[in-house]
Amino acid sequence: MKRKLIGLLGVALSCLALTTGCSSSNSDSKAASDPHSSAMVENKEYKLAYFEAKANSDIEHQYYSLGFYKSGVLVKTDLRNGSDNYQEIIVPDLETPYVKFKDDTYYIYRAPYTMYNQPVIKGKATKKE
């Protein structure tokens, strides 16, 4: 009887330790899920980490995932397709993409994915490294 009680207590403590470990790993991450957790400064540039389209099998449920750095912390947010809370601005010669926030709208400044008619690069490969 005493062995069964000790065994059950050991299993219960093991389960508790596993669930506690899982929940604490989420709180230690450097990513903030709510960009409005502390006030964002309007018209301030935040370095863009990523901006990508995501969807499941239904195109009506497409959304964009936006990540940017605010005070050195990665802030993540999801933006619904067709909503007015973001605007993508393509700047051909932009070196560093960034995000601005104004009037509850994210303005995403980025370089184009593909550029055509680029200058021809001439040269000769001497060795592969």
mmCIF file with all atom_site columns, C-alpha atoms in Angstrom:
data_model
loop_
_atom_site.group_PDB
_atom_site.id
_atom_site.type_symbol
_atom_site.label_atom_id
_atom_site.label_alt_id
_atom_site.label_comp_id
_atom_site.label_asym_id
_atom_site.label_entity_id
_atom_site.label_seq_id
_atom_site.pdbx_PDB_ins_code
_atom_site.Cartn_x
_atom_site.Cartn_y
_atom_site.Cartn_z
_atom_site.occupancy
_atom_site.B_iso_or_equiv
_atom_site.pdbx_formal_charge
_atom_site.auth_seq_id
_atom_site.auth_comp_id
_atom_site.auth_asym_id
_atom_site.auth_atom_id
_atom_site.pdbx_PDB_model_num
ATOM 1   C CA . MET A 1 1   ? 0.000   0.000  0.000   1.00 0.00 ? 1   MET A CA 1
ATOM 2   C CA . LYS A 1 2   ? 2.776   2.395  0.941   1.00 0.00 ? 2   LYS A CA 1
ATOM 3   C CA . ARG A 1 3   ? 4.663   1.519  -2.280  1.00 0.00 ? 3   ARG A CA 1
ATOM 4   C CA . LYS A 1 4   ? 1.612   2.282  -4.436  1.00 0.00 ? 4   LYS A CA 1
ATOM 5   C CA . LEU A 1 5   ? 1.155   5.631  -2.701  1.00 0.00 ? 5   LEU A CA 1
ATOM 6   C CA . ILE A 1 6   ? 4.811   6.539  -3.217  1.00 0.00 ? 6   ILE A CA 1
ATOM 7   C CA . GLY A 1 7   ? 4.599   5.413  -6.855  1.00 0.00 ? 7   GLY A CA 1
ATOM 8   C CA . LEU A 1 8   ? 1.492   7.516  -7.517  1.00 0.00 ? 8   LEU A CA 1
ATOM 9   C CA . LEU A 1 9   ? 3.067   10.482 -5.780  1.00 0.00 ? 9   LEU A CA 1
ATOM 10  C CA . GLY A 1 10  ? 6.185   10.090 -7.961  1.00 0.00 ? 10  GLY A CA 1
ATOM 11  C CA . VAL A 1 11  ? 4.105   9.961  -11.162 1.00 0.00 ? 11  VAL A CA 1
ATOM 12  C CA . ALA A 1 12  ? 2.114   13.024 -10.074 1.00 0.00 ? 12  ALA A CA 1
ATOM 13  C CA . LEU A 1 13  ? 5.280   15.007 -9.324  1.00 0.00 ? 13  LEU A CA 1
ATOM 14  C CA . SER A 1 14  ? 6.803   13.982 -12.668 1.00 0.00 ? 14  SER A CA 1
ATOM 15  C CA . CYS A 1 15  ? 3.723   15.170 -14.549 1.00 0.00 ? 15  CYS A CA 1
ATOM 16  C CA . LEU A 1 16  ? 3.716   18.406 -12.594 1.00 0.00 ? 16  LEU A CA 1
ATOM 17  C CA . ALA A 1 17  ? 7.390   19.008 -13.384 1.00 0.00 ? 17  ALA A CA 1
ATOM 18  C CA . LEU A 1 18  ? 6.804   18.401 -17.105 1.00 0.00 ? 18  LEU A CA 1
ATOM 19  C CA . THR A 1 19  ? 3.844   20.763 -17.347 1.00 0.00 ? 19  THR A CA 1
ATOM 20  C CA . THR A 1 20  ? 5.634   23.440 -15.322 1.00 0.00 ? 20  THR A CA 1
ATOM 21  C CA . GLY A 1 21  ? 8.644   23.230 -17.621 1.00 0.00 ? 21  GLY A CA 1
ATOM 22  C CA . CYS A 1 22  ? 6.503   23.700 -20.712 1.00 0.00 ? 22  CYS A CA 1
ATOM 23  C CA . SER A 1 23  ? 4.708   26.767 -19.407 1.00 0.00 ? 23  SER A CA 1
ATOM 24  C CA . SER A 1 24  ? 7.860   28.469 -18.161 1.00 0.00 ? 24  SER A CA 1
ATOM 25  C CA . SER A 1 25  ? 9.635   28.081 -21.515 1.00 0.00 ? 25  SER A CA 1
ATOM 26  C CA . ASN A 1 26  ? 6.978   30.258 -23.155 1.00 0.00 ? 26  ASN A CA 1
ATOM 27  C CA . SER A 1 27  ? 7.378   33.051 -20.610 1.00 0.00 ? 27  SER A CA 1
ATOM 28  C CA . ASP A 1 28  ? 11.145  33.158 -21.089 1.00 0.00 ? 28  ASP A CA 1
ATOM 29  C CA . SER A 1 29  ? 10.987  33.826 -24.835 1.00 0.00 ? 29  SER A CA 1
ATOM 30  C CA . LYS A 1 30  ? 12.089  37.223 -26.081 1.00 0.00 ? 30  LYS A CA 1
ATOM 31  C CA . ALA A 1 31  ? 9.031   37.573 -28.343 1.00 0.00 ? 31  ALA A CA 1
ATOM 32  C CA . ALA A 1 32  ? 6.167   39.787 -27.288 1.00 0.00 ? 32  ALA A CA 1
ATOM 33  C CA . SER A 1 33  ? 2.857   38.728 -28.792 1.00 0.00 ? 33  SER A CA 1
ATOM 34  C CA . ASP A 1 34  ? 1.060   42.044 -28.329 1.00 0.00 ? 34  ASP A CA 1
ATOM 35  C CA . PRO A 1 35  ? 2.710   45.017 -30.036 1.00 0.00 ? 35  PRO A CA 1
ATOM 36  C CA . HIS A 1 36  ? 0.588   47.426 -27.991 1.00 0.00 ? 36  HIS A CA 1
ATOM 37  C CA . SER A 1 37  ? 1.735   46.016 -24.632 1.00 0.00 ? 37  SER A CA 1
ATOM 38  C CA . SER A 1 38  ? 3.732   49.200 -24.226 1.00 0.00 ? 38  SER A CA 1
ATOM 39  C CA . ALA A 1 39  ? 2.909   52.293 -26.237 1.00 0.00 ? 39  ALA A CA 1
ATOM 40  C CA . MET A 1 40  ? 4.448   52.464 -29.681 1.00 0.00 ? 40  MET A CA 1
ATOM 41  C CA . VAL A 1 41  ? 5.799   55.801 -30.820 1.00 0.00 ? 41  VAL A CA 1
ATOM 42  C CA . GLU A 1 42  ? 4.064   56.980 -33.961 1.00 0.00 ? 42  GLU A CA 1
ATOM 43  C CA . ASN A 1 43  ? 6.263   57.515 -37.040 1.00 0.00 ? 43  ASN A CA 1
ATOM 44  C CA . LYS A 1 44  ? 9.237   55.854 -35.354 1.00 0.00 ? 44  LYS A CA 1
ATOM 45  C CA . GLU A 1 45  ? 11.089  53.314 -37.497 1.00 0.00 ? 45  GLU A CA 1
ATOM 46  C CA . TYR A 1 46  ? 11.262  49.762 -36.143 1.00 0.00 ? 46  TYR A CA 1
ATOM 47  C CA . LYS A 1 47  ? 13.607  47.272 -37.814 1.00 0.00 ? 47  LYS A CA 1
ATOM 48  C CA . LEU A 1 48  ? 11.627  44.663 -39.774 1.00 0.00 ? 48  LEU A CA 1
ATOM 49  C CA . ALA A 1 49  ? 12.372  41.036 -38.871 1.00 0.00 ? 49  ALA A CA 1
ATOM 50  C CA . TYR A 1 50  ? 9.900   39.389 -41.292 1.00 0.00 ? 50  TYR A CA 1
ATOM 51  C CA . PHE A 1 51  ? 6.673   39.932 -43.204 1.00 0.00 ? 51  PHE A CA 1
ATOM 52  C CA . GLU A 1 52  ? 5.215   36.855 -44.835 1.00 0.00 ? 52  GLU A CA 1
ATOM 53  C CA . ALA A 1 53  ? 1.915   35.577 -46.162 1.00 0.00 ? 53  ALA A CA 1
ATOM 54  C CA . LYS A 1 54  ? 0.437   32.533 -44.446 1.00 0.00 ? 54  LYS A CA 1
ATOM 55  C CA . ALA A 1 55  ? -2.626  30.495 -45.316 1.00 0.00 ? 55  ALA A CA 1
ATOM 56  C CA . ASN A 1 56  ? -4.162  27.131 -44.866 1.00 0.00 ? 56  ASN A CA 1
ATOM 57  C CA . SER A 1 57  ? -5.953  25.360 -47.728 1.00 0.00 ? 57  SER A CA 1
ATOM 58  C CA . ASP A 1 58  ? -8.632  28.061 -47.885 1.00 0.00 ? 58  ASP A CA 1
ATOM 59  C CA . ILE A 1 59  ? -7.486  31.299 -49.579 1.00 0.00 ? 59  ILE A CA 1
ATOM 60  C CA . GLU A 1 60  ? -10.160 33.261 -47.692 1.00 0.00 ? 60  GLU A CA 1
ATOM 61  C CA . HIS A 1 61  ? -8.274  32.653 -44.461 1.00 0.00 ? 61  HIS A CA 1
ATOM 62  C CA . GLN A 1 62  ? -4.956  34.053 -45.663 1.00 0.00 ? 62  GLN A CA 1
ATOM 63  C CA . TYR A 1 63  ? -3.173  36.365 -43.265 1.00 0.00 ? 63  TYR A CA 1
ATOM 64  C CA . TYR A 1 64  ? 0.203   38.023 -42.889 1.00 0.00 ? 64  TYR A CA 1
ATOM 65  C CA . SER A 1 65  ? 2.630   37.482 -40.070 1.00 0.00 ? 65  SER A CA 1
ATOM 66  C CA . LEU A 1 66  ? 4.648   40.566 -39.143 1.00 0.00 ? 66  LEU A CA 1
ATOM 67  C CA . GLY A 1 67  ? 7.688   40.638 -36.892 1.00 0.00 ? 67  GLY A CA 1
ATOM 68  C CA . PHE A 1 68  ? 9.765   43.670 -35.960 1.00 0.00 ? 68  PHE A CA 1
ATOM 69  C CA . TYR A 1 69  ? 12.196  44.726 -33.259 1.00 0.00 ? 69  TYR A CA 1
ATOM 70  C CA . LYS A 1 70  ? 11.059  47.175 -30.619 1.00 0.00 ? 70  LYS A CA 1
ATOM 71  C CA . SER A 1 71  ? 13.705  48.075 -28.022 1.00 0.00 ? 71  SER A CA 1
ATOM 72  C CA . GLY A 1 72  ? 15.657  44.949 -28.965 1.00 0.00 ? 72  GLY A CA 1
ATOM 73  C CA . VAL A 1 73  ? 12.658  42.630 -28.436 1.00 0.00 ? 73  VAL A CA 1
ATOM 74  C CA . LEU A 1 74  ? 11.008  40.761 -31.301 1.00 0.00 ? 74  LEU A CA 1
ATOM 75  C CA . VAL A 1 75  ? 7.332   41.760 -31.526 1.00 0.00 ? 75  VAL A CA 1
ATOM 76  C CA . LYS A 1 76  ? 5.042   39.424 -33.484 1.00 0.00 ? 76  LYS A CA 1
ATOM 77  C CA . THR A 1 77  ? 1.574   40.180 -34.793 1.00 0.00 ? 77  THR A CA 1
ATOM 78  C CA . ASP A 1 78  ? -0.840  38.709 -37.337 1.00 0.00 ? 78  ASP A CA 1
ATOM 79  C CA . LEU A 1 79  ? -2.537  40.943 -39.897 1.00 0.00 ? 79  LEU A CA 1
ATOM 80  C CA . ARG A 1 80  ? -5.675  39.799 -41.713 1.00 0.00 ? 80  ARG A CA 1
ATOM 81  C CA . ASN A 1 81  ? -5.715  39.904 -45.503 1.00 0.00 ? 81  ASN A CA 1
ATOM 82  C CA . GLY A 1 82  ? -7.941  42.677 -46.840 1.00 0.00 ? 82  GLY A CA 1
ATOM 83  C CA . SER A 1 83  ? -7.937  44.703 -43.635 1.00 0.00 ? 83  SER A CA 1
ATOM 84  C CA . ASP A 1 84  ? -6.926  48.324 -43.437 1.00 0.00 ? 84  ASP A CA 1
ATOM 85  C CA . ASN A 1 85  ? -4.454  47.909 -40.559 1.00 0.00 ? 85  ASN A CA 1
ATOM 86  C CA . TYR A 1 86  ? -1.365  47.564 -42.759 1.00 0.00 ? 86  TYR A CA 1
ATOM 87  C CA . GLN A 1 87  ? 0.113   48.987 -45.932 1.00 0.00 ? 87  GLN A CA 1
ATOM 88  C CA . GLU A 1 88  ? 3.070   47.588 -47.827 1.00 0.00 ? 88  GLU A CA 1
ATOM 89  C CA . ILE A 1 89  ? 5.385   50.193 -49.357 1.00 0.00 ? 89  ILE A CA 1
ATOM 90  C CA . ILE A 1 90  ? 7.948   48.944 -51.897 1.00 0.00 ? 90  ILE A CA 1
ATOM 91  C CA . VAL A 1 91  ? 11.161  50.998 -52.083 1.00 0.00 ? 91  VAL A CA 1
ATOM 92  C CA . PRO A 1 92  ? 13.570  49.695 -54.791 1.00 0.00 ? 92  PRO A CA 1
ATOM 93  C CA . ASP A 1 93  ? 16.868  50.925 -53.288 1.00 0.00 ? 93  ASP A CA 1
ATOM 94  C CA . LEU A 1 94  ? 16.019  50.299 -49.629 1.00 0.00 ? 94  LEU A CA 1
ATOM 95  C CA . GLU A 1 95  ? 18.937  48.745 -47.733 1.00 0.00 ? 95  GLU A CA 1
ATOM 96  C CA . THR A 1 96  ? 17.233  47.998 -44.396 1.00 0.00 ? 96  THR A CA 1
ATOM 97  C CA . PRO A 1 97  ? 13.496  47.226 -44.267 1.00 0.00 ? 97  PRO A CA 1
ATOM 98  C CA . TYR A 1 98  ? 11.523  48.809 -41.448 1.00 0.00 ? 98  TYR A CA 1
ATOM 99  C CA . VAL A 1 99  ? 8.023   49.316 -40.024 1.00 0.00 ? 99  VAL A CA 1
ATOM 100 C CA . LYS A 1 100 ? 6.289   52.518 -38.956 1.00 0.00 ? 100 LYS A CA 1
ATOM 101 C CA . PHE A 1 101 ? 3.099   52.696 -36.894 1.00 0.00 ? 101 PHE A CA 1
ATOM 102 C CA . LYS A 1 102 ? 0.570   55.505 -37.318 1.00 0.00 ? 102 LYS A CA 1
ATOM 103 C CA . ASP A 1 103 ? -3.175  55.760 -36.633 1.00 0.00 ? 103 ASP A CA 1
ATOM 104 C CA . ASP A 1 104 ? -3.510  52.014 -35.816 1.00 0.00 ? 104 ASP A CA 1
ATOM 105 C CA . THR A 1 105 ? -1.910  51.135 -39.182 1.00 0.00 ? 105 THR A CA 1
ATOM 106 C CA . TYR A 1 106 ? 1.409   49.386 -39.817 1.00 0.00 ? 106 TYR A CA 1
ATOM 107 C CA . TYR A 1 107 ? 3.404   50.796 -42.737 1.00 0.00 ? 107 TYR A CA 1
ATOM 108 C CA . ILE A 1 108 ? 5.862   48.143 -43.934 1.00 0.00 ? 108 ILE A CA 1
ATOM 109 C CA . TYR A 1 109 ? 8.754   49.541 -45.975 1.00 0.00 ? 109 TYR A CA 1
ATOM 110 C CA . ARG A 1 110 ? 10.663  46.854 -47.844 1.00 0.00 ? 110 ARG A CA 1
ATOM 111 C CA . ALA A 1 111 ? 12.642  46.202 -51.014 1.00 0.00 ? 111 ALA A CA 1
ATOM 112 C CA . PRO A 1 112 ? 10.935  44.333 -53.876 1.00 0.00 ? 112 PRO A CA 1
ATOM 113 C CA . TYR A 1 113 ? 11.227  40.550 -53.936 1.00 0.00 ? 113 TYR A CA 1
ATOM 114 C CA . THR A 1 114 ? 12.307  40.505 -57.599 1.00 0.00 ? 114 THR A CA 1
ATOM 115 C CA . MET A 1 115 ? 13.956  43.191 -59.697 1.00 0.00 ? 115 MET A CA 1
ATOM 116 C CA . TYR A 1 116 ? 14.139  42.971 -63.477 1.00 0.00 ? 116 TYR A CA 1
ATOM 117 C CA . ASN A 1 117 ? 16.580  44.615 -65.886 1.00 0.00 ? 117 ASN A CA 1
ATOM 118 C CA . GLN A 1 118 ? 19.405  44.746 -63.392 1.00 0.00 ? 118 GLN A CA 1
ATOM 119 C CA . PRO A 1 119 ? 22.844  45.669 -64.676 1.00 0.00 ? 119 PRO A CA 1
ATOM 120 C CA . VAL A 1 120 ? 24.862  42.779 -66.083 1.00 0.00 ? 120 VAL A CA 1
ATOM 121 C CA . ILE A 1 121 ? 27.704  41.650 -63.852 1.00 0.00 ? 121 ILE A CA 1
ATOM 122 C CA . LYS A 1 122 ? 30.795  40.679 -65.817 1.00 0.00 ? 122 LYS A CA 1
ATOM 123 C CA . GLY A 1 123 ? 33.681  38.719 -64.479 1.00 0.00 ? 123 GLY A CA 1
ATOM 124 C CA . LYS A 1 124 ? 35.270  35.317 -64.284 1.00 0.00 ? 124 LYS A CA 1
ATOM 125 C CA . ALA A 1 125 ? 35.055  32.781 -61.482 1.00 0.00 ? 125 ALA A CA 1
ATOM 126 C CA . THR A 1 126 ? 38.565  31.819 -60.434 1.00 0.00 ? 126 THR A CA 1
ATOM 127 C CA . LYS A 1 127 ? 37.795  29.251 -57.753 1.00 0.00 ? 127 LYS A CA 1
ATOM 128 C CA . LYS A 1 128 ? 34.951  27.935 -55.675 1.00 0.00 ? 128 LYS A CA 1
ATOM 129 C CA . GLU A 1 129 ? 35.113  28.344 -51.919 1.00 0.00 ? 129 GLU A CA 1
#
